[in-house]
């Protein structure tokens, strides 16, 4: 079927999903599929979905609505977390969908597509016990300098609000040798920055005889020739150990930025969330970072309006922002999710109240970031260049601390600075970024 051979893929959700899509794209291209930019031009339309909050899930069903007029010419498929969560129920809600495949089953995609070509109407791949999905040599990475690399899949944490343990299954780690082999291949292919991925990278445990923990893996990846920067996400505070800070201190290629989602500043709420740490235990980890030799930036995720969160408990979260002085914050209104333990809780915070808390939190964080960023003015920062912004006439890149820098350079667009590392003198600062000019190279 010649008509089947073009595909459109839209990705929602976290970096794990973005990376899964890179694997899906490579898998399809190897089978002769061609990627196109608009859904209407494709014979195969795929959505790699996210279910973390209700809004994310609704977005997918809105997209599917758009294909309702489909008169059998297109094959519509749902991949990822909504696929895993809803399974065959998707066919009932969106009857024009013929393919539902969870994230652990992307390797089966080609054979599932063959089933559809042969007349299959409702084809699924929902097994979660596939462990050969960490990597494939077929991966088509979107960025030629910075590569995502999966080290651990799934999650065993069971936070009361979270769907991930149901959509991604139990935790499974990849062998350190396999991680190092892929890192070396990436370095040989010209990548200089590696982002180690997992829902909870800190609980990494090498299944091979080496038995490495996360900090050991981190050091080894950071020592691979040609790798200049290593990032990792996401960290869970409970499993975040001091040896990770030591590794950062002693290995220059490990970026001095840690994303450590706290979710709440109230120990009572943390307990209700089943996060397995108290505010004090979280703060101890923050102290390790503040006492490190290198200056480590810290970012976080926070949920406001978890069931039963009182005004005083919310204020504990506000005060935590001051105690930590975060360099970045992602905050969300609590959203009720299927299958999760928090469904059993009552005492829901009204929607408007959640909105008010979210705004107050963001406003508070704004002042902290303005203050933090002002400290960089006059400093020279090494920047990994990402792209040229023609609207502003500035180049854009990131520091090792994950600060975005917009900077001018005597060379403009077409100068092929993308992927290089440049020293930039910071001349101004804003809420979410720094402004500077490239230091003349001699
Ligand atoms: N594994 C990561 C989080 C992945 S989800 C961790 O443990 O930190 C990313 C963020 O989405 C979470 O940190 C949390 O802040 C938010 N989130 C997850 N479930 C949510 C829900 N039901 N409602 C609102 N926000 C949620
Ligand atoms: Fe979800 Fe908690 Fe697992 Fe993170 S650690 S993915 S928030 S269950
Ligand atoms: Fe969303 Fe699944 Fe990631 S629910 S946040 S895409 S793990």
Coordinates of C-alpha atoms and ligand atoms in Angstrom, one line a residue:
X1 CA 0.0 0.0 0.0
X2 CA 1.9 3.0 -1.3
X3 CA -0.5 5.4 0.3
X4 CA 0.5 4.3 3.8
X5 CA 4.0 5.5 3.4
X6 CA 3.9 9.1 4.8
X7 CA 3.4 9.9 8.4
X8 CA 2.7 12.9 10.6
X9 CA 3.7 12.7 14.3
X10 CA 2.8 15.3 17.0
X11 CA 4.3 14.9 20.5
X12 CA 2.8 16.0 23.8
X13 CA 4.3 15.8 27.3
X14 CA 7.7 15.4 28.8
X15 CA 11.2 14.8 27.4
X16 CA 10.7 11.1 27.8
X17 CA 7.9 11.4 25.3
X18 CA 10.0 13.6 23.0
X19 CA 12.7 11.0 23.0
X20 CA 10.2 8.2 22.4
X21 CA 9.0 10.0 19.4
X22 CA 12.6 10.1 18.1
X23 CA 12.7 6.3 18.4
X24 CA 9.3 6.0 16.7
X25 CA 10.4 8.3 13.8
X26 CA 13.5 6.2 13.2
X27 CA 11.6 3.0 13.4
X28 CA 9.1 4.2 10.8
X29 CA 11.7 5.7 8.5
X30 CA 13.6 2.5 8.4
X31 CA 10.4 0.9 7.0
X32 CA 10.3 3.4 4.2
X33 CA 7.9 5.9 5.8
X34 CA 8.4 9.6 5.0
X35 CA 7.7 12.2 7.7
X36 CA 5.5 15.2 6.6
X37 CA 4.8 18.4 8.4
X38 CA 1.0 18.6 8.3
X39 CA -1.5 15.9 9.3
X40 CA -3.6 16.5 6.2
X41 CA -0.8 15.4 4.0
X42 CA -0.1 12.1 5.8
X43 CA -1.5 8.7 5.3
X44 CA -0.6 7.8 8.8
X45 CA -1.3 10.3 11.6
X46 CA 0.2 9.6 15.1
X47 CA -0.2 11.4 18.4
X48 CA 2.3 10.6 21.1
X49 CA 0.2 11.6 24.1
X50 CA 0.5 12.8 27.6
X51 CA -1.9 12.1 30.5
X52 CA -0.2 13.9 33.3
X53 CA -3.1 16.4 33.8
X54 CA -6.6 16.4 32.5
X55 CA -5.8 19.3 30.1
X56 CA -3.1 17.3 28.4
X57 CA -5.4 14.4 27.8
X58 CA -8.2 16.7 26.5
X59 CA -5.8 18.2 24.0
X60 CA -5.4 14.8 22.4
X61 CA -9.1 14.1 22.2
X62 CA -9.5 17.6 20.6
X63 CA -6.9 16.7 18.0
X64 CA -8.7 13.4 17.3
X65 CA -12.0 15.3 16.9
X66 CA -10.4 17.1 14.0
X67 CA -9.9 13.8 12.1
X68 CA -13.6 12.8 12.4
X69 CA -14.3 13.6 8.8
X70 CA -11.6 11.1 7.9
X71 CA -13.2 8.9 5.2
X72 CA -11.0 5.9 5.7
X73 CA -8.1 7.4 3.7
X74 CA -5.9 8.0 6.8
X75 CA -4.8 5.7 9.5
X76 CA -5.0 7.5 12.9
X77 CA -3.0 6.2 15.8
X78 CA -2.6 7.1 19.5
X79 CA 0.7 6.4 21.2
X80 CA 2.2 7.1 24.6
X81 CA 0.6 7.6 28.0
X82 CA -3.1 8.2 27.1
X83 CA -2.9 5.1 24.9
X84 CA -1.5 3.0 27.8
X85 CA -4.0 4.5 30.2
X86 CA -7.2 4.3 28.2
X87 CA -6.3 1.3 26.0
X88 CA -9.3 0.0 23.9
X89 CA -11.6 2.6 25.4
X90 CA -10.0 5.1 22.9
X91 CA -11.8 3.2 20.1
X92 CA -15.1 3.9 21.8
X93 CA -14.4 7.6 22.3
X94 CA -12.8 8.1 18.9
X95 CA -14.1 5.4 16.5
X96 CA -11.9 6.6 13.6
X97 CA -8.8 5.7 15.6
X98 CA -7.4 2.3 14.5
X99 CA -4.1 2.0 16.4
X100 CA -3.4 2.3 20.1
X101 CA 0.2 1.7 21.2
X102 CA 1.8 2.4 24.6
X103 CA 5.3 3.7 25.0
X104 CA 6.9 0.4 25.8
X105 CA 5.7 -1.1 22.5
X106 CA 7.0 1.2 19.8
X107 CA 9.3 -1.5 18.5
X108 CA 6.2 -3.4 17.5
X109 CA 4.8 -0.5 15.5
X110 CA 5.9 -1.8 12.1
X111 CA 4.2 -5.2 12.6
X112 CA 1.1 -3.5 14.0
X113 CA 0.9 -1.3 10.9
X114 CA 1.2 -4.4 8.7
X115 CA -1.9 -5.8 10.6
X116 CA -3.7 -2.6 9.7
X117 CA -2.7 -2.8 6.0
X118 CA -4.1 -6.3 6.0
X119 CA -7.4 -5.0 7.1
X120 CA -7.1 -4.8 10.9
X121 CA -9.5 -2.3 12.3
X122 CA -8.6 -1.9 15.9
X123 CA -5.0 -2.8 16.6
X124 CA -3.3 -2.4 20.0
X125 CA 0.2 -2.8 21.5
X126 CA -0.2 -2.3 25.2
X127 CA 2.2 -4.6 26.9
X128 CA 4.4 -3.0 29.6
X129 CA 6.8 -5.9 30.1
X130 CA 9.0 -5.1 27.1
X131 CA 12.4 -4.2 28.5
X132 CA 14.3 -3.9 25.2
X133 CA 13.0 -0.4 24.6
X134 CA 15.7 1.8 26.1
X135 CA 17.4 2.4 22.8
X136 CA 17.4 1.5 19.2
X137 CA 20.1 2.2 16.6
X138 CA 17.3 3.6 14.5
X139 CA 16.6 6.7 16.7
X140 CA 16.4 9.9 14.7
X141 CA 17.5 12.6 17.1
X142 CA 16.0 16.0 16.4
X143 CA 18.9 18.0 17.7
X144 CA 22.4 17.3 16.3
X145 CA 24.4 18.5 19.4
X146 CA 22.3 17.6 22.4
X147 CA 21.1 14.0 22.7
X148 CA 18.5 12.5 25.0
X149 CA 19.4 9.1 26.4
X150 CA 17.1 6.9 28.4
X151 CA 18.7 5.2 31.5
X152 CA 15.6 4.1 33.4
X153 CA 11.9 3.5 32.4
X154 CA 8.8 3.5 34.5
X155 CA 8.3 4.5 38.1
X156 CA 7.7 2.6 41.4
X157 CA 6.9 5.7 43.5
X158 CA 3.1 5.9 43.5
X159 CA 2.7 9.5 44.4
X160 CA -0.9 9.9 45.2
X161 CA -1.7 12.3 42.3
X162 CA 0.3 10.7 39.5
X163 CA -0.6 8.6 36.5
X164 CA 2.9 7.8 35.5
X165 CA 3.2 4.4 37.3
X166 CA 0.1 3.3 35.4
X167 CA 1.1 4.7 32.0
X168 CA 4.8 3.8 32.1
X169 CA 4.7 0.7 34.3
X170 CA 7.2 -0.5 36.9
X171 CA 10.8 0.8 37.1
X172 CA 13.4 -0.9 35.0
X173 CA 17.1 0.3 34.6
X174 CA 19.3 -0.2 31.6
X175 CA 22.8 -1.7 32.0
X176 CA 25.6 0.8 32.5
X177 CA 27.5 -0.7 29.6
X178 CA 24.7 -0.1 27.3
X179 CA 24.4 3.5 28.5
X180 CA 28.1 4.0 28.0
X181 CA 28.1 2.4 24.6
X182 CA 25.4 4.7 23.4
X183 CA 27.2 7.7 24.9
X184 CA 30.3 6.8 23.0
X185 CA 28.4 6.4 19.7
X186 CA 26.8 9.8 20.3
X187 CA 30.2 11.4 21.0
X188 CA 31.5 9.8 17.8
X189 CA 28.5 11.2 15.9
X190 CA 29.4 14.7 17.1
X191 CA 27.1 15.1 20.0
X192 CA 28.7 17.0 22.9
X193 CA 25.7 17.3 25.3
X194 CA 23.9 14.3 26.8
X195 CA 20.6 14.4 28.7
X196 CA 20.1 11.3 30.8
X197 CA 16.4 10.6 31.1
X198 CA 14.1 8.8 33.5
X199 CA 11.0 9.5 35.6
X200 CA 13.3 9.0 38.6
X201 CA 16.9 8.9 37.6
X202 CA 18.1 8.7 41.2
X203 CA 16.7 5.2 41.7
X204 CA 18.9 4.0 38.8
X205 CA 20.4 0.6 39.6
X206 CA 22.6 -1.1 37.1
X207 CA 21.1 -4.6 36.5
X208 CA 24.5 -5.9 35.5
X209 CA 27.1 -7.4 37.8
X210 CA 28.7 -3.9 38.2
X211 CA 25.6 -2.8 40.2
X212 CA 26.3 0.9 39.7
X213 CA 24.1 3.5 41.4
X214 CA 23.2 6.7 39.6
X215 CA 26.2 8.8 40.8
X216 CA 28.6 6.2 39.4
X217 CA 26.9 6.1 36.1
X218 CA 26.9 9.9 36.0
X219 CA 30.6 10.1 36.5
X220 CA 31.3 7.5 33.9
X221 CA 29.1 9.2 31.3
X222 CA 30.8 12.6 32.1
X223 CA 34.2 11.1 31.4
X224 CA 33.4 9.9 27.9
X225 CA 35.8 11.6 25.4
X226 CA 34.1 14.3 23.5
X227 CA 31.2 14.8 25.9
X228 CA 31.3 18.4 27.2
X229 CA 28.0 18.5 29.1
X230 CA 25.8 16.0 30.9
X231 CA 22.4 16.8 32.3
X232 CA 19.8 14.5 33.9
X233 CA 16.2 14.7 34.7
X234 CA 14.1 14.0 36.8
X235 CA 15.4 13.6 40.3
X236 CA 13.2 12.4 43.1
X237 CA 14.2 14.0 46.5
X238 CA 13.9 10.8 48.4
X239 CA 16.5 8.9 46.4
X240 CA 18.7 12.0 45.8
X241 CA 22.0 11.1 47.5
X242 CA 25.0 13.2 48.5
X243 CA 27.3 11.3 46.1
X244 CA 25.5 13.0 43.2
X245 CA 26.7 16.4 44.5
X246 CA 30.2 15.0 44.9
X247 CA 30.1 13.7 41.3
X248 CA 29.1 17.2 40.1
X249 CA 31.8 18.8 42.1
X250 CA 34.5 16.5 40.8
X251 CA 33.4 16.2 37.1
X252 CA 33.5 19.4 35.2
X253 CA 31.3 18.0 32.3
X254 CA 28.4 17.4 34.7
X255 CA 26.2 20.4 34.5
X256 CA 25.7 22.3 37.8
X257 CA 22.0 22.4 37.6
X258 CA 19.6 20.0 39.4
X259 CA 15.8 19.8 38.8
X260 CA 14.5 18.6 42.1
X261 CA 10.6 18.6 42.2
X262 CA 9.4 19.3 45.7
X263 CA 5.6 19.5 45.0
X264 CA 4.8 21.1 48.3
X265 CA 6.5 23.0 51.1
X266 CA 4.2 21.4 53.7
X267 CA 5.2 18.2 55.4
X268 CA 1.5 17.3 56.0
X269 CA 0.7 17.8 52.3
X270 CA 3.8 15.9 51.2
X271 CA 2.7 13.0 53.4
X272 CA -0.8 13.1 51.8
X273 CA 0.9 13.1 48.4
X274 CA 2.9 10.0 49.4
X275 CA 6.1 11.7 48.5
X276 CA 8.2 9.9 51.2
X277 CA 10.1 12.9 52.4
X278 CA 9.5 15.8 54.8
X279 CA 10.2 19.5 54.2
X280 CA 13.3 19.1 56.5
X281 CA 14.6 16.2 54.5
X282 CA 14.1 18.1 51.3
X283 CA 15.9 21.1 52.7
X284 CA 18.9 18.9 53.8
X285 CA 19.4 18.0 50.1
X286 CA 19.2 21.7 49.2
X287 CA 21.9 22.4 51.8
X288 CA 24.2 19.8 50.2
X289 CA 23.8 21.8 47.0
X290 CA 24.3 25.2 48.6
X291 CA 27.5 23.9 50.2
X292 CA 28.9 22.4 47.0
X293 CA 32.1 23.8 45.6
X294 CA 30.5 24.6 42.3
X295 CA 27.4 26.9 42.3
X296 CA 24.5 24.6 41.5
X297 CA 21.2 26.1 40.3
X298 CA 18.1 24.4 41.5
X299 CA 14.7 24.2 39.8
X300 CA 11.5 22.5 40.9
X301 CA 7.9 21.5 40.2
X302 CA 5.0 22.4 42.5
X303 CA 1.4 21.3 42.7
X304 CA -1.0 23.8 44.2
X305 CA -4.5 22.9 45.6
X306 CA -3.8 19.2 46.3
X307 CA -7.0 17.9 48.2
X308 CA -7.1 19.3 51.7
X309 CA -4.3 21.8 51.2
X310 CA -5.1 24.7 53.6
X311 CA -4.1 28.3 53.1
X312 CA -1.5 27.9 55.8
X313 CA -0.1 24.8 54.1
X314 CA 0.0 26.7 50.8
X315 CA 1.9 29.5 52.6
X316 CA 4.5 26.9 53.6
X317 CA 5.1 26.3 49.9
X318 CA 5.5 30.1 49.4
X319 CA 8.0 30.3 52.2
X320 CA 9.9 27.3 50.7
X321 CA 10.5 29.4 47.6
X322 CA 12.4 31.9 49.8
X323 CA 14.3 29.2 51.6
X324 CA 15.6 27.6 48.4
X325 CA 15.7 30.6 46.1
X326 CA 14.9 28.5 43.1
X327 CA 16.2 29.4 39.6
X328 CA 13.1 28.1 37.9
X329 CA 9.7 26.8 38.8
X330 CA 7.0 24.8 37.0
X331 CA 3.8 24.9 38.9
X332 CA 0.5 23.3 38.2
X333 CA -3.0 23.2 39.6
X334 CA -3.8 19.8 41.0
X335 CA -5.7 17.8 38.4
X336 CA -7.6 14.6 39.3
X337 CA -6.3 11.6 37.4
X338 CA -7.7 8.2 36.7
X339 CA -6.5 5.2 38.8
X340 CA -4.6 7.4 41.3
X341 CA -4.9 7.0 45.1
X342 CA -5.7 10.8 45.5
X343 CA -9.1 10.1 43.8
X344 CA -10.2 8.7 47.2
X345 CA -9.5 12.0 48.9
X346 CA -12.2 14.6 49.3
X347 CA -11.9 18.2 50.5
X348 CA -11.2 19.5 47.1
X349 CA -9.8 23.0 46.7
X350 CA -12.1 25.1 44.4
X351 CA -10.8 25.8 40.9
X352 CA -10.6 29.6 41.5
X353 CA -8.7 29.1 44.7
X354 CA -6.2 26.9 42.9
X355 CA -5.8 29.7 40.3
X356 CA -5.2 32.3 42.9
X357 CA -2.6 30.2 44.6
X358 CA -0.9 29.5 41.3
X359 CA -0.7 33.2 40.5
X360 CA 0.6 34.1 43.9
X361 CA 3.3 31.4 43.7
X362 CA 4.4 32.5 40.2
X363 CA 4.5 36.2 41.3
X364 CA 6.6 35.3 44.3
X365 CA 9.0 33.2 42.2
X366 CA 9.3 36.1 39.7
X367 CA 10.9 38.3 42.3
X368 CA 13.3 35.6 43.3
X369 CA 14.5 34.9 39.7
X370 CA 14.9 38.6 39.0
X371 CA 17.2 38.8 42.1
X372 CA 19.1 35.6 41.2
X373 CA 19.7 36.5 37.6
X374 CA 20.9 40.0 38.5
X375 CA 24.0 38.3 40.1
X376 CA 25.2 37.2 36.7
X377 CA 25.6 40.7 35.2
X378 CA 29.3 41.3 34.6
X379 CA 30.1 37.6 34.7
X380 CA 31.4 35.6 31.7
X381 CA 29.5 32.5 31.0
X382 CA 30.2 29.6 28.7
X383 CA 27.2 29.1 26.4
X384 CA 26.2 26.1 24.3
X385 CA 24.7 27.9 21.2
X386 CA 21.3 26.7 20.1
X387 CA 20.0 28.9 17.3
X388 CA 19.8 32.4 15.9
X389 CA 16.7 34.4 16.7
X390 CA 16.0 36.5 13.6
X391 CA 13.3 38.5 15.3
X392 CA 15.7 39.9 17.9
X393 CA 19.0 39.6 16.0
X394 CA 20.4 37.6 18.9
X395 CA 21.9 34.1 19.2
X396 CA 20.4 31.9 21.9
X397 CA 22.1 29.3 24.1
X398 CA 22.3 27.8 27.5
X399 CA 24.9 28.0 30.3
X400 CA 25.9 24.9 32.2
X401 CA 23.5 26.1 34.9
X402 CA 20.7 25.9 32.4
X403 CA 20.2 29.7 32.1
X404 CA 19.1 30.9 28.7
X405 CA 21.4 33.6 27.3
X406 CA 20.4 35.8 24.4
X407 CA 23.6 37.4 23.0
X408 CA 25.0 39.3 20.1
X409 CA 27.9 38.2 18.0
X410 CA 29.8 39.9 15.2
X411 CA 28.6 37.0 13.1
X412 CA 25.0 36.8 12.2
X413 CA 22.6 34.1 10.8
X414 CA 24.3 31.5 8.6
X415 CA 27.5 31.8 10.6
X416 CA 27.0 28.2 11.8
X417 CA 27.6 28.9 15.4
X418 CA 24.9 26.4 16.4
X419 CA 26.4 23.7 18.6
X420 CA 29.5 25.6 19.5
X421 CA 30.5 26.7 23.0
X422 CA 31.2 30.4 23.3
X423 CA 32.1 32.7 26.2
X424 CA 29.5 35.4 26.6
X425 CA 29.8 38.5 28.8
X426 CA 26.4 39.0 30.6
X427 CA 25.3 42.6 30.3
X428 CA 21.7 42.5 31.5
X429 CA 19.4 40.1 33.2
X430 CA 15.6 39.4 33.1
X431 CA 13.1 37.1 34.8
X432 CA 13.8 34.0 32.8
X433 CA 17.0 34.8 30.8
X434 CA 20.2 36.7 30.5
X435 CA 21.4 39.1 27.8
X436 CA 25.0 39.4 26.7
X437 CA 27.6 39.8 24.0
X438 CA 30.1 37.1 22.8
X439 CA 33.6 37.7 24.1
X440 CA 36.0 38.0 21.2
X441 CA 37.8 34.7 20.6
X442 CA 41.6 34.9 20.3
Ligands
LIG1 N1 8.9 12.0 37.8 C1 8.8 13.4 38.1 C2 7.6 14.1 37.7 C3 6.9 13.8 36.4 S1 5.4 14.6 36.1 C4 8.9 13.6 39.6 O1 8.7 12.7 40.4 O2 9.1 14.7 40.0 C5 5.9 16.3 36.1 C6 5.2 17.1 37.1 O3 3.8 17.2 36.8 C7 5.3 16.7 38.5 O4 6.5 17.0 39.1 C8 4.1 17.3 39.1 O5 4.5 18.6 39.6 C9 3.1 17.5 38.0 N2 2.0 16.6 38.1 C10 2.0 15.3 38.1 N3 0.7 14.8 38.3 C11 -0.1 15.9 38.5 C12 -1.5 16.1 38.7 N4 -2.3 15.1 38.9 N5 -1.9 17.4 38.8 C13 -1.1 18.4 38.6 N6 0.2 18.3 38.4 C14 0.7 17.1 38.3
LIG2 FE1 4.8 10.4 39.3 FE2 5.9 10.4 41.7 FE3 6.7 8.7 39.9 FE4 7.3 11.3 39.6 S1 8.0 9.9 41.3 S2 6.6 9.9 38.0 S3 5.5 12.3 40.4 S4 4.7 8.7 40.8
LIG3 FE1 3.1 12.9 30.3 FE2 3.6 10.4 30.2 FE3 5.6 12.2 30.3 S1 2.0 11.3 31.3 S2 4.7 13.8 31.5 S3 4.2 12.0 28.7 S4 5.5 10.2 31.2

